[in-house]
Tab-separated table of C-alpha atoms and ligand atoms in Angstrom:
chain	number	residue	atom	x	y	z
A	1	MET	CA	18.996	8.868	-19.448
A	2	LYS	CA	17.130	5.907	-17.940
A	3	LYS	CA	13.327	6.314	-17.984
A	4	PRO	CA	11.861	6.565	-14.451
A	5	PHE	CA	9.894	3.523	-13.265
A	6	THR	CA	6.115	3.893	-13.702
A	7	LEU	CA	2.966	1.776	-13.972
A	8	HIS	CA	-0.246	3.234	-15.438
A	9	SER	CA	-3.971	2.561	-15.261
A	10	GLY	CA	-6.168	5.305	-16.769
A	11	PRO	CA	-5.612	8.536	-14.781
A	12	ILE	CA	-3.514	6.718	-12.167
A	13	THR	CA	0.290	6.501	-12.234
A	14	LEU	CA	2.343	4.451	-9.778
A	15	ARG	CA	5.869	5.832	-9.471
A	16	HIS	CA	8.899	6.028	-7.198
A	17	LEU	CA	8.412	8.590	-4.440
A	18	ARG	CA	10.556	11.749	-4.270
A	19	LEU	CA	11.537	14.044	-1.412
A	20	SER	CA	9.353	16.700	-3.030
A	21	ASP	CA	6.272	14.506	-2.336
A	22	ALA	CA	6.527	15.180	1.421
A	23	ASP	CA	3.953	18.022	1.429
A	24	SER	CA	1.405	16.029	-0.474
A	25	MET	CA	1.927	12.966	1.699
A	26	ALA	CA	1.562	14.997	4.864
A	27	THR	CA	-1.689	16.500	3.533
A	28	TYR	CA	-3.352	13.182	2.776
A	29	ALA	CA	-1.823	10.802	5.357
A	30	ASN	CA	-2.650	13.075	8.277
A	31	ASP	CA	-6.043	11.471	8.791
A	32	ARG	CA	-7.264	9.418	11.758
A	33	GLY	CA	-9.268	7.198	9.414
A	34	ILE	CA	-6.003	6.181	7.791
A	35	ALA	CA	-4.034	5.809	11.041
A	36	ARG	CA	-6.785	3.662	12.591
A	37	ASN	CA	-6.712	1.174	9.724
A	38	THR	CA	-2.964	0.886	9.145
A	39	ALA	CA	-0.247	-0.831	11.162
A	40	ALA	CA	2.415	1.816	11.570
A	41	LEU	CA	1.500	5.274	10.201
A	42	PRO	CA	2.053	7.930	12.893
A	43	SER	CA	-0.879	10.113	13.949
A	44	PRO	CA	-0.781	13.053	13.633
A	45	TYR	CA	1.270	12.544	10.471
A	46	ARG	CA	3.588	15.496	9.917
A	47	LYS	CA	5.782	16.576	7.030
A	48	SER	CA	8.833	15.518	9.090
A	49	HIS	CA	7.456	11.933	9.188
A	50	ALA	CA	7.089	11.972	5.417
A	51	THR	CA	10.566	13.425	4.894
A	52	SER	CA	12.358	10.862	7.081
A	53	TRP	CA	10.544	7.968	5.409
A	54	LEU	CA	11.172	9.370	1.924
A	55	LYS	CA	14.906	9.645	2.669
A	56	VAL	CA	15.006	5.938	3.563
A	57	LEU	CA	13.150	5.122	0.345
A	58	GLN	CA	15.548	7.228	-1.797
A	59	ARG	CA	18.448	5.135	-0.480
A	60	GLU	CA	16.578	1.915	-1.196
A	61	TYR	CA	15.694	2.974	-4.745
A	62	ARG	CA	19.350	3.886	-5.399
A	63	GLN	CA	20.603	0.589	-3.988
A	64	LYS	CA	17.896	-1.235	-5.965
A	65	LYS	CA	17.018	-2.895	-2.673
A	66	ALA	CA	15.117	-6.015	-3.580
A	67	ASP	CA	13.052	-6.766	-0.486
A	68	ARG	CA	10.333	-4.167	-0.953
A	69	LEU	CA	8.831	-1.832	-3.508
A	70	HIS	CA	6.896	1.191	-2.274
A	71	LEU	CA	5.285	3.464	-4.856
A	72	GLY	CA	3.389	6.714	-4.813
A	73	ILE	CA	-0.123	6.838	-6.288
A	74	GLU	CA	-0.166	9.909	-8.530
A	75	ILE	CA	-3.387	11.491	-9.777
A	76	ASP	CA	-3.627	14.933	-11.415
A	77	GLY	CA	0.130	15.434	-10.966
A	78	HIS	CA	0.395	14.861	-7.228
A	79	ILE	CA	0.754	11.972	-4.788
A	80	VAL	CA	-2.554	11.039	-3.148
A	81	GLY	CA	-1.605	7.697	-1.579
A	82	VAL	CA	0.977	4.961	-1.307
A	83	ILE	CA	1.057	1.247	-2.059
A	84	GLY	CA	3.895	-1.082	-1.160
A	85	ILE	CA	4.813	-4.712	-1.393
A	86	ASP	CA	7.263	-6.355	0.999
A	87	LEU	CA	9.017	-9.359	-0.473
A	88	ASP	CA	10.029	-12.524	1.316
A	89	GLY	CA	11.239	-15.192	-1.102
A	90	GLN	CA	8.347	-16.015	-3.423
A	91	ARG	CA	5.820	-14.348	-1.135
A	92	GLY	CA	4.748	-10.694	-1.171
A	93	THR	CA	2.708	-8.717	1.370
A	94	LEU	CA	0.735	-5.637	0.328
A	95	GLY	CA	0.017	-2.464	2.275
A	96	TYR	CA	-1.671	0.750	1.094
A	97	TRP	CA	-3.512	3.934	1.945
A	98	LEU	CA	-5.333	6.579	-0.102
A	99	GLY	CA	-6.216	10.205	0.667
A	100	ARG	CA	-9.825	10.576	1.828
A	101	PRO	CA	-11.028	12.874	-1.024
A	102	TYR	CA	-10.304	9.987	-3.413
A	103	TRP	CA	-12.132	7.197	-1.540
A	104	GLY	CA	-15.060	5.358	-3.102
A	105	GLN	CA	-14.105	5.836	-6.763
A	106	GLY	CA	-12.580	2.407	-7.379
A	107	ILE	CA	-9.056	3.831	-7.312
A	108	MET	CA	-7.452	1.414	-4.844
A	109	THR	CA	-9.019	-1.585	-6.554
A	110	ARG	CA	-7.296	-0.524	-9.798
A	111	VAL	CA	-4.036	0.167	-7.985
A	112	VAL	CA	-4.028	-3.219	-6.206
A	113	ARG	CA	-4.756	-5.011	-9.498
A	114	LEU	CA	-1.976	-3.092	-11.239
A	115	LEU	CA	0.732	-3.684	-8.625
A	116	THR	CA	-0.132	-7.353	-8.011
A	117	ALA	CA	-0.032	-8.137	-11.748
A	118	TYR	CA	3.359	-6.403	-12.002
A	119	ALA	CA	4.783	-8.064	-8.859
A	120	PHE	CA	3.736	-11.605	-9.865
A	121	ARG	CA	5.590	-11.077	-13.177
A	122	ARG	CA	8.620	-9.137	-11.981
A	123	TYR	CA	9.450	-11.130	-8.828
A	124	ARG	CA	8.044	-14.526	-9.909
A	125	LEU	CA	5.948	-14.616	-6.735
A	126	VAL	CA	3.783	-17.595	-5.822
A	127	ARG	CA	1.490	-15.718	-3.436
A	128	ILE	CA	0.647	-12.146	-2.464
A	129	ASP	CA	-1.188	-11.539	0.775
A	130	ALA	CA	-2.552	-8.610	2.742
A	131	HIS	CA	-3.327	-8.287	6.467
A	132	VAL	CA	-6.493	-6.315	7.163
A	133	PHE	CA	-7.869	-5.312	10.551
A	134	SER	CA	-11.203	-7.158	10.879
A	135	PHE	CA	-13.161	-3.873	11.160
A	136	ASN	CA	-11.738	-2.508	7.877
A	137	ILE	CA	-14.610	-3.464	5.583
A	138	GLY	CA	-13.534	-1.108	2.776
A	139	SER	CA	-10.064	-2.637	2.471
A	140	ALA	CA	-11.420	-6.199	2.591
A	141	ARG	CA	-13.792	-5.231	-0.234
A	142	VAL	CA	-10.929	-3.764	-2.303
A	143	LEU	CA	-9.032	-7.041	-2.036
A	144	GLU	CA	-12.084	-9.131	-2.943
A	145	LYS	CA	-12.743	-6.932	-5.996
A	146	ALA	CA	-9.081	-7.336	-6.983
A	147	GLY	CA	-9.389	-11.141	-6.945
A	148	PHE	CA	-8.051	-11.948	-3.458
A	149	LYS	CA	-9.673	-14.633	-1.267
A	150	ARG	CA	-10.063	-14.601	2.499
A	151	GLU	CA	-7.627	-17.165	3.879
A	152	ALA	CA	-7.789	-16.751	7.649
A	153	LEU	CA	-9.044	-14.796	10.613
A	154	LEU	CA	-6.353	-14.413	13.249
A	155	ILE	CA	-7.908	-13.555	16.585
A	156	LYS	CA	-6.175	-10.905	18.725
A	157	HIS	CA	-3.143	-11.154	16.451
A	158	PHE	CA	-1.837	-7.651	15.784
A	159	ASN	CA	-0.455	-5.734	18.732
A	160	LYS	CA	-1.131	-2.045	18.094
A	161	ARG	CA	0.249	-0.022	20.962
A	162	GLY	CA	-0.825	-2.662	23.485
A	163	ARG	CA	-4.244	-3.333	21.933
A	164	LEU	CA	-4.678	-6.762	20.294
A	165	ILE	CA	-6.652	-6.551	17.044
A	166	ASP	CA	-8.243	-9.382	14.999
A	167	GLU	CA	-6.707	-9.613	11.540
A	168	LEU	CA	-8.024	-11.029	8.287
A	169	ILE	CA	-5.541	-12.520	5.850
A	170	TYR	CA	-6.367	-12.155	2.176
A	171	VAL	CA	-4.362	-13.974	-0.488
A	172	LYS	CA	-3.998	-14.197	-4.243
A	173	PHE	CA	-1.968	-16.949	-5.915
A	174	ARG	CA	-0.132	-16.816	-9.230
A	175	ARG	CA	-2.346	-18.278	-11.925
B	1	COA	C1	-9.370	1.149	2.167
B	1	COA	C2	-9.066	2.164	1.066
B	1	COA	C3	-7.678	1.922	0.543
B	1	COA	C4	-10.105	1.971	-0.041
B	1	COA	O1	-9.738	2.760	-1.177
B	1	COA	P1	-10.844	3.139	-2.287
B	1	COA	O2	-10.152	3.670	-3.486
B	1	COA	O3	-11.881	3.981	-1.644
B	1	COA	O4	-11.459	1.695	-2.599
B	1	COA	P2	-12.431	1.316	-3.828
B	1	COA	O5	-13.242	2.514	-4.201
B	1	COA	O6	-11.600	0.667	-4.873
B	1	COA	O7	-13.349	0.200	-3.163
B	1	COA	C5	-13.905	0.380	-1.859
B	1	COA	C6	-15.045	-0.614	-1.683
B	1	COA	O8	-15.320	-0.742	-0.295
B	1	COA	C7	-16.659	-0.386	-0.044
B	1	COA	N1	-16.684	0.191	1.310
B	1	COA	C8	-15.908	1.193	1.793
B	1	COA	N2	-16.213	1.411	3.086
B	1	COA	C9	-17.196	0.531	3.397
B	1	COA	C10	-17.935	0.255	4.571
B	1	COA	N3	-17.712	0.934	5.702
B	1	COA	N4	-18.866	-0.721	4.525
B	1	COA	C11	-19.082	-1.424	3.400
B	1	COA	N5	-18.403	-1.230	2.253
B	1	COA	C12	-17.476	-0.256	2.264
B	1	COA	C13	-17.023	0.568	-1.156
B	1	COA	O9	-18.396	0.653	-1.312
B	1	COA	C14	-16.312	-0.138	-2.333
B	1	COA	O10	-17.002	-1.311	-2.740
B	1	COA	P3	-17.999	-1.338	-4.031
B	1	COA	O11	-17.195	-0.894	-5.212
B	1	COA	O12	-18.456	-2.760	-4.091
B	1	COA	O13	-19.108	-0.375	-3.710
B	1	COA	C15	-9.155	3.634	1.603
B	1	COA	O14	-10.421	3.812	2.168
B	1	COA	C16	-8.097	3.929	2.652
B	1	COA	O15	-6.991	4.332	2.330
B	1	COA	N6	-8.463	3.705	3.934
B	1	COA	C17	-7.546	3.984	5.069
B	1	COA	C18	-6.257	3.180	5.038
B	1	COA	C19	-6.498	1.683	4.886
B	1	COA	O16	-7.521	1.140	5.302
B	1	COA	N7	-5.506	0.978	4.290
B	1	COA	C20	-5.571	-0.457	4.104
B	1	COA	C21	-4.989	-1.177	5.261
B	1	COA	S1	-5.177	-2.950	5.068
């Protein structure tokens, strides 16, 4: 049998998400601090949201869909966050969230380093970027620690339910 896809860094495993991760996702993603800082996560975030999204992902994994890779962040045997990269030619765009009990321990910095190193190799990308709301100091710091540089500030760029938010663009190029 084919070995399931995984990436490892210390106690952290990145792996394909399963339908059985819905409970864990609903526990950690149902957080206003996550909804406020992300583009599209519903709030409140219910198990039904997780289940519908996980069903879409199962299909994509099976079809080996090549335009994005979304992975669960597993610690102590359960999913505590998600990181994904959307692919567009030789460019990738990162998005991520982590459950609040795990914040401030350097976890996302490790995860971003791990996935970007893999994606540069696997997809032969030239650049990986991330769009961060200008008030999200923690996420900007994660990217800086993971070797990204601030490329631009786009004023009133992201339309979130009718509210225009300033966005920072961070980028890392293949070495
Ligand atoms: C942003 C997020 C992913 C960070 O994950 P994390 O594992 O806590 O990040 P790390 O521990 O690797 O690093 C966080 C850094 O930001 C700093 N930080 C966090 N909040 C901060 C704040 N309000 N002001 C200043 N620094 C802050 C931490 O001190 C740390 O930097 P340091 O190591 O120099 O002290 C997590 O808080 C999260 O999921 N937030 C909600 C969703 C989100 O913002 N997603 C990203 C959308 S672009």
